[in-house]
Coordinates of C-alpha atoms in Angstrom, one line a residue:
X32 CA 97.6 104.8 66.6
X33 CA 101.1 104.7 65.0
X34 CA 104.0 102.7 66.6
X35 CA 107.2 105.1 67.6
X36 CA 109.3 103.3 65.1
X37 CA 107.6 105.2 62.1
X38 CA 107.7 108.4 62.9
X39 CA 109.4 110.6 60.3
X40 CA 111.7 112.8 62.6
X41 CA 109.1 116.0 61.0
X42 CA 106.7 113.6 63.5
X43 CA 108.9 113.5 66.3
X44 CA 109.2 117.2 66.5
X45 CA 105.9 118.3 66.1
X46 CA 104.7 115.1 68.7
X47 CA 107.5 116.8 71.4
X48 CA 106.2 120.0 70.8
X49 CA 102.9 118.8 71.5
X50 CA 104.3 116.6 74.7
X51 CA 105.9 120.0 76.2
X52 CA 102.7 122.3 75.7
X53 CA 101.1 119.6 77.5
X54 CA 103.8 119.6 80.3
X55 CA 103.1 123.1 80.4
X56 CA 99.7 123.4 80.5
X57 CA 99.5 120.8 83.4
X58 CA 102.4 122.6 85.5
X59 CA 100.0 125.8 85.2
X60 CA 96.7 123.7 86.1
X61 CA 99.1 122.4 89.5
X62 CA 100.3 126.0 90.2
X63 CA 96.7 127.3 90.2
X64 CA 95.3 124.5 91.7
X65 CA 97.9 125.0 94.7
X66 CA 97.6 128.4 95.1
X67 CA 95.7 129.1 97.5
X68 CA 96.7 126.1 100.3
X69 CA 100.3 126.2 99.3
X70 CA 101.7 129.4 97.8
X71 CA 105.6 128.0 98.0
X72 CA 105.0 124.9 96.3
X73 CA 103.0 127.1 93.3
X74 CA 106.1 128.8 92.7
X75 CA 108.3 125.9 92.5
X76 CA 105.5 124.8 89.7
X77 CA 105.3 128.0 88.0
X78 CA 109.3 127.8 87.7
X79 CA 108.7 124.3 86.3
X80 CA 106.0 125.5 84.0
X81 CA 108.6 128.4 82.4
X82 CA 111.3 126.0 81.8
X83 CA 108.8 123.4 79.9
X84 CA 107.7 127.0 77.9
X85 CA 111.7 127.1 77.1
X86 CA 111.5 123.8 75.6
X87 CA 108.7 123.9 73.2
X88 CA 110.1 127.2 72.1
X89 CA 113.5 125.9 70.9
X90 CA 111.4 122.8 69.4
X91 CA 109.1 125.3 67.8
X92 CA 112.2 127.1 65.9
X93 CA 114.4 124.3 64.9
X94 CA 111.4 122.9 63.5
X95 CA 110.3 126.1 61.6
X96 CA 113.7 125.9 60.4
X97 CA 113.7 122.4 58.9
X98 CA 109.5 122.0 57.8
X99 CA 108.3 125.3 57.7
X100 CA 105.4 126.7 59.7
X101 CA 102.4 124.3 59.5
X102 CA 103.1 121.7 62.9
X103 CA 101.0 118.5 62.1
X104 CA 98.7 118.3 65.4
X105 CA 100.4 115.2 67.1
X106 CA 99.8 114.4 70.3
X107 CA 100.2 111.1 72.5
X108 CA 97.1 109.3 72.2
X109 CA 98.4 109.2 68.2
X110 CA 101.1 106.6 69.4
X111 CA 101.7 103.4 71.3
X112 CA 103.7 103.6 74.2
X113 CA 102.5 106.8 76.4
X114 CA 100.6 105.8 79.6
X115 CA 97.5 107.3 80.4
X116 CA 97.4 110.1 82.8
X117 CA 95.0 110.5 85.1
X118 CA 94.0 114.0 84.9
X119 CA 94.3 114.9 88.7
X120 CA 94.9 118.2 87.9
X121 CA 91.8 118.8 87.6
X122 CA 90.2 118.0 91.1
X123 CA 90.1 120.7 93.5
X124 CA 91.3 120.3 96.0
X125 CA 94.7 119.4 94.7
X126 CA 96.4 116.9 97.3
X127 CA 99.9 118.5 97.5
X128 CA 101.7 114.5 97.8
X129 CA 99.8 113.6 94.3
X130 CA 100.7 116.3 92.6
X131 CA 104.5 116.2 93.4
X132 CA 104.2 112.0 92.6
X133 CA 102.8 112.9 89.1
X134 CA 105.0 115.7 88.6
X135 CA 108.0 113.1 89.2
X136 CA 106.3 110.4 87.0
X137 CA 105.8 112.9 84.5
X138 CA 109.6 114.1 84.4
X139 CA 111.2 110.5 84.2
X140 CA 108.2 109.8 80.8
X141 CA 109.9 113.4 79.1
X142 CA 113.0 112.3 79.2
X143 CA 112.7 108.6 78.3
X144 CA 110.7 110.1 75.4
X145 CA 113.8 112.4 74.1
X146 CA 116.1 109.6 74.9
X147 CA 114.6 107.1 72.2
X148 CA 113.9 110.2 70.2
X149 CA 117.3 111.2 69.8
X150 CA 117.9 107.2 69.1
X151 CA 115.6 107.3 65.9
X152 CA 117.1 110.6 64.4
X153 CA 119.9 110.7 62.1
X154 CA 119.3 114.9 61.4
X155 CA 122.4 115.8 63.7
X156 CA 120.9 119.4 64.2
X157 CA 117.6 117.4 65.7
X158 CA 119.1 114.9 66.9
X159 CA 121.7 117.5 69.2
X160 CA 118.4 119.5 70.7
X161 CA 116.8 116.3 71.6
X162 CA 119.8 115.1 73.5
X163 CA 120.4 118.0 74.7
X164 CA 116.5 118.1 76.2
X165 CA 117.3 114.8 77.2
X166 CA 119.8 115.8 79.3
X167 CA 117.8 119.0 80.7
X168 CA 115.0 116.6 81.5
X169 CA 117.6 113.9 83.2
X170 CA 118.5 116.8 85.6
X171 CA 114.8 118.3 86.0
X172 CA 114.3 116.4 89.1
X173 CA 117.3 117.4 90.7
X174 CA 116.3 121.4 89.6
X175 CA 113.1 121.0 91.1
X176 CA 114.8 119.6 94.7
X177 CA 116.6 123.0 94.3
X178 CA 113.5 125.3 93.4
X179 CA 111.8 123.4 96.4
X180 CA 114.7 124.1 98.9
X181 CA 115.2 127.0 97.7
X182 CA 111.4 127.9 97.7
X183 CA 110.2 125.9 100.4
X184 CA 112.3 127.0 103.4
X185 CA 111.8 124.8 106.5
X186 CA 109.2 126.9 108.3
X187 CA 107.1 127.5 105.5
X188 CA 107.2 123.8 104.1
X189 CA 106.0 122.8 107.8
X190 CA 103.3 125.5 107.2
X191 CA 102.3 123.5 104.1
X192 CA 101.8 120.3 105.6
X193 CA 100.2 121.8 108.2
X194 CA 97.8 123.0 105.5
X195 CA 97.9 119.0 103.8
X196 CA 97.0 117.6 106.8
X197 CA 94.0 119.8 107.6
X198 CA 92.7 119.1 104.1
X199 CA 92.9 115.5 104.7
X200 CA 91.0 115.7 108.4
X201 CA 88.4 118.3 106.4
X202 CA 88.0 115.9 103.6
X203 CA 88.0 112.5 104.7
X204 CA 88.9 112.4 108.7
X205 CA 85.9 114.6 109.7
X206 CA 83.2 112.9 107.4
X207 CA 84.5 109.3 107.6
X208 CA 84.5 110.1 111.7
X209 CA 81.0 111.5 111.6
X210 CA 80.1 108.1 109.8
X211 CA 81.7 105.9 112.2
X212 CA 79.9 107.4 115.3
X213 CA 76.6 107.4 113.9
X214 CA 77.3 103.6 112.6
X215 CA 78.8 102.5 115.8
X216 CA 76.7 104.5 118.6
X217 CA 73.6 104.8 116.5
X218 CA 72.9 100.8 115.5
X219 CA 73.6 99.8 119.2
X220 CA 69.7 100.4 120.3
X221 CA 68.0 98.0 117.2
X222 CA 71.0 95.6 117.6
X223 CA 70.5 95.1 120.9
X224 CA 67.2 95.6 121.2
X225 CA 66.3 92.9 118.3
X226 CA 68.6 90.8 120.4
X227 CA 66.9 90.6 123.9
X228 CA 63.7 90.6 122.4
X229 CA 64.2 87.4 120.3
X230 CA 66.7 85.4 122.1
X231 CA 68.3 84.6 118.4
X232 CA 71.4 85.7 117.3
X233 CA 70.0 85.2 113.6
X234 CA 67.2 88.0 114.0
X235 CA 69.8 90.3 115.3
X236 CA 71.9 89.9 112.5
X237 CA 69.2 90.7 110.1
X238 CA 68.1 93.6 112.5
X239 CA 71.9 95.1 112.2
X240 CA 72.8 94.5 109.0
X241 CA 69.7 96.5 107.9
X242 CA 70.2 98.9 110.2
X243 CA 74.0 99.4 108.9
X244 CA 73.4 99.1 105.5
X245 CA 70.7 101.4 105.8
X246 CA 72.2 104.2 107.7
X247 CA 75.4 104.1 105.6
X248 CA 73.1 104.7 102.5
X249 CA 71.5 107.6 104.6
X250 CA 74.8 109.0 105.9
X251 CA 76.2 109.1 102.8
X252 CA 73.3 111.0 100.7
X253 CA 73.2 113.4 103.8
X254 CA 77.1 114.6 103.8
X255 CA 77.1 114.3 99.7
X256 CA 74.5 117.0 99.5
X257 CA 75.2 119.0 102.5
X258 CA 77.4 121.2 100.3
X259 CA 80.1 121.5 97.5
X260 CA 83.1 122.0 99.1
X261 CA 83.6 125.1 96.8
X262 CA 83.5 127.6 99.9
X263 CA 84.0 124.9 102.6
X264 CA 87.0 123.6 101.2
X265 CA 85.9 119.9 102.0
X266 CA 86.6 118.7 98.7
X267 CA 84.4 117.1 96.5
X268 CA 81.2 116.1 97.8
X269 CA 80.5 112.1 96.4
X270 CA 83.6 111.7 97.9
X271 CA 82.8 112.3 101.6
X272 CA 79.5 110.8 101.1
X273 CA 81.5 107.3 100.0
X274 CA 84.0 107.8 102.7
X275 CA 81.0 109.4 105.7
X276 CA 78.5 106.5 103.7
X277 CA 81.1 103.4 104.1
X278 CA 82.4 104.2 107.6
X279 CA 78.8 104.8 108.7
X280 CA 78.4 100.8 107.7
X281 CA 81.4 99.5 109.1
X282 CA 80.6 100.9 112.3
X283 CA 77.5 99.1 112.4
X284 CA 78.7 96.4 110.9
X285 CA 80.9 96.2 113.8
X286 CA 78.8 94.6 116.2
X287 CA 76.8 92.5 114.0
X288 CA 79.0 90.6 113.4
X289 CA 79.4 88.3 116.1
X290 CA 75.8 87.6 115.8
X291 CA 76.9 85.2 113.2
X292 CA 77.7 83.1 116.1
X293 CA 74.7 80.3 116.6
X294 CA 75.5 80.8 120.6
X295 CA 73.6 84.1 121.5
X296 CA 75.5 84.3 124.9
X297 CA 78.6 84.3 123.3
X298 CA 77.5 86.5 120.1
X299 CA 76.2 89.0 122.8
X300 CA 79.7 88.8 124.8
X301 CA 81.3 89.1 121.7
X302 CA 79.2 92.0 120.6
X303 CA 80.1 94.3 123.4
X304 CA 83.7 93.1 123.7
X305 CA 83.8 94.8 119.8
X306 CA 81.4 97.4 120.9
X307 CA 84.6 98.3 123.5
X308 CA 87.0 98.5 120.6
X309 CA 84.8 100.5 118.7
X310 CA 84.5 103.3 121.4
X311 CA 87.8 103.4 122.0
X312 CA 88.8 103.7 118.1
X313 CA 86.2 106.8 118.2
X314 CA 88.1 108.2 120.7
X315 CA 91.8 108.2 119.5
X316 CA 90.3 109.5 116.2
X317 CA 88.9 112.2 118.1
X318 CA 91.8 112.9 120.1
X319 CA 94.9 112.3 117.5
X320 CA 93.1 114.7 114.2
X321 CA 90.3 116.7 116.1
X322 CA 92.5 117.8 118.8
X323 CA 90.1 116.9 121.3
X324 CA 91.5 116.1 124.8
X325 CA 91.6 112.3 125.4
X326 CA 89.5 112.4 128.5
X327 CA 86.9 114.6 127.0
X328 CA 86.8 112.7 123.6
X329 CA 86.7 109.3 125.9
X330 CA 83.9 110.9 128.2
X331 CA 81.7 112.0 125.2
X332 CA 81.9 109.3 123.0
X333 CA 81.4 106.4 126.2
X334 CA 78.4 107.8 127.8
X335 CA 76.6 108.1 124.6
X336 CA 77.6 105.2 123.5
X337 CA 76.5 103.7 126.8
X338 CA 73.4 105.5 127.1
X339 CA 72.1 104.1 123.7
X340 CA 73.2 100.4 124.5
X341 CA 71.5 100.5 127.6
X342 CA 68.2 101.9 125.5
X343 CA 68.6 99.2 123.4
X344 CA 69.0 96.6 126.1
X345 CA 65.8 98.0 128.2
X346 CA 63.4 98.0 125.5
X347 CA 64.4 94.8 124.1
X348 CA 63.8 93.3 127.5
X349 CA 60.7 95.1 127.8

């Protein structure tokens, strides 16, 4: 890697025309990524995309002008001082917020770049287009709020994160639920069970923490290979196994918990006192992203999870 400070300006010009076909390339992969959950915001890209094309082609002719036509291949891995980008355009789904947070990030790095650019040149002819791209890239941002006002009205930005917000229940509300109410109803017959059948709060913490662990690990294979969220639109699939996987074992986990404590009439207390809290997170979950009605959601979720405590509590006494 080469420090800034020695690049011959011949360097500087072929590394910015390399730092703008990279802009550009990215705008496109957001645009496309977009377009099919938010059409408005793939326009605003696609605008963004042009004017980065603009750039490159004004680099590309003053430096035909000055060094001819070969363009050394520079790019920013060849020099200290870029950050690393994570490449986010490439997971599909695109989350709409992460892409406009890059797309900022990646806007104030331009123009930092032609500021110290410009600083290093003593060609005036370069060193006029680089402030002058400096300048276009200072008031970028503010040219993007316009293409987003002017693209985005206020009824069809709403639609949009509308459409962001059912994403985010399809991808991680609706498999990180699923996990919680298997971990949380699910583990309440061996907890219990283990616990009325041995008097100690130490076996039932074994008996749930296996039975967590275990059905997290389960959960987790079982939504990550249910499918590929290329037709589904759930996003990608390790992803809701982790999140369906982790919130199975929390649930669990839950409850087990107070089995830590060496008093098994207050671990048990304890127990369903968090057992309670559980139950009710299910059901605001339920109700504030599924839509469910409260009572329903509360109905469903508290007779099951009644039913399977009282399972666990009758054959444990048994």
């Amino acid at each position: 890697m080469k420090n800034f400070n020695e690049l011959t300006e011949r360097e500087i010009l072929a590394l910015a025309i390399s730092l703008e076909e990279e802009d550009e390339r990215v705008y496109a992969d957001f645009a496309e990524g977009l377009r099919r959950d938010f059409p408005a915001s793939t326009a605003v890209f696609e605008e963004m995309r042009k004017e980065e094309s603009g750039h490159r082609r004004r680099l590309i002719e003053l430096y035909q002008e000055k060094f001819g036509e070969h363009i050394p291949l520079i790019r920013r891995q060849d020099v200290r001082g870029f950050v690393t980008r994570r490449p986010v355009w490439l997971v599909r789904p695109l989350g709409l917020d992460t892409v406009r947070k890059n797309a900022a990030a990646m806007e104030v790095e331009t123009r930092r770049f032609y500021e110290r650019a410009s600083a290093q040149t003593k060609d005036a002819s370069i060193r006029q287009l680089l402030d002058d791209l400096a300048q276009e890239e200072r008031v970028h941002e503010d040219r993007a709020e316009e293409l987003e006002a002017e693209k985005l009205r206020p009824d069809v930005k709403a639609k949009e994160e509308e459409a962001n917000r059912r994403l985010f229940v399809l991808q991680i509300v609706q498999p990180g639920l699923a996990g919680l109410m298997d971990g949380s109803v699910s583990t309440l017959a061996p907890v219990f069970a283990a616990a009325f059948a041995t008097k100690s709060s130490h076996d039932a913490f074994t008996v749930g923490l296996a039975a967590s662990v275990g059905a997290g690990i389960s959960m987790g294979f079982a939504e990550a290979l249910s499918d590929d969220g290329a037709l589904t639109g759930r996003g990608h699939p390790w992803i809701r196994g982790v999140v369906c996987g982790l919130m199975t074992t929390l649930g669990g986990i839950g409850h087990t918990l107070p089995f830590l404590i060496p008093s098994f009439h207050a671990a048990f207390l304890a127990a369903v006192v968090v057992v309670i809290f559980e139950l009710a997170a299910i059901t605001w979950i339920r109700q504030h992203y599924m839509d469910t009605p409260i009572l329903s959601a509360a109905f469903q979720v508290i007779v099951g999870g009644v039913l399977v405590f009282i399972t666990g509590v009758l054959i444990g006494s048994a």
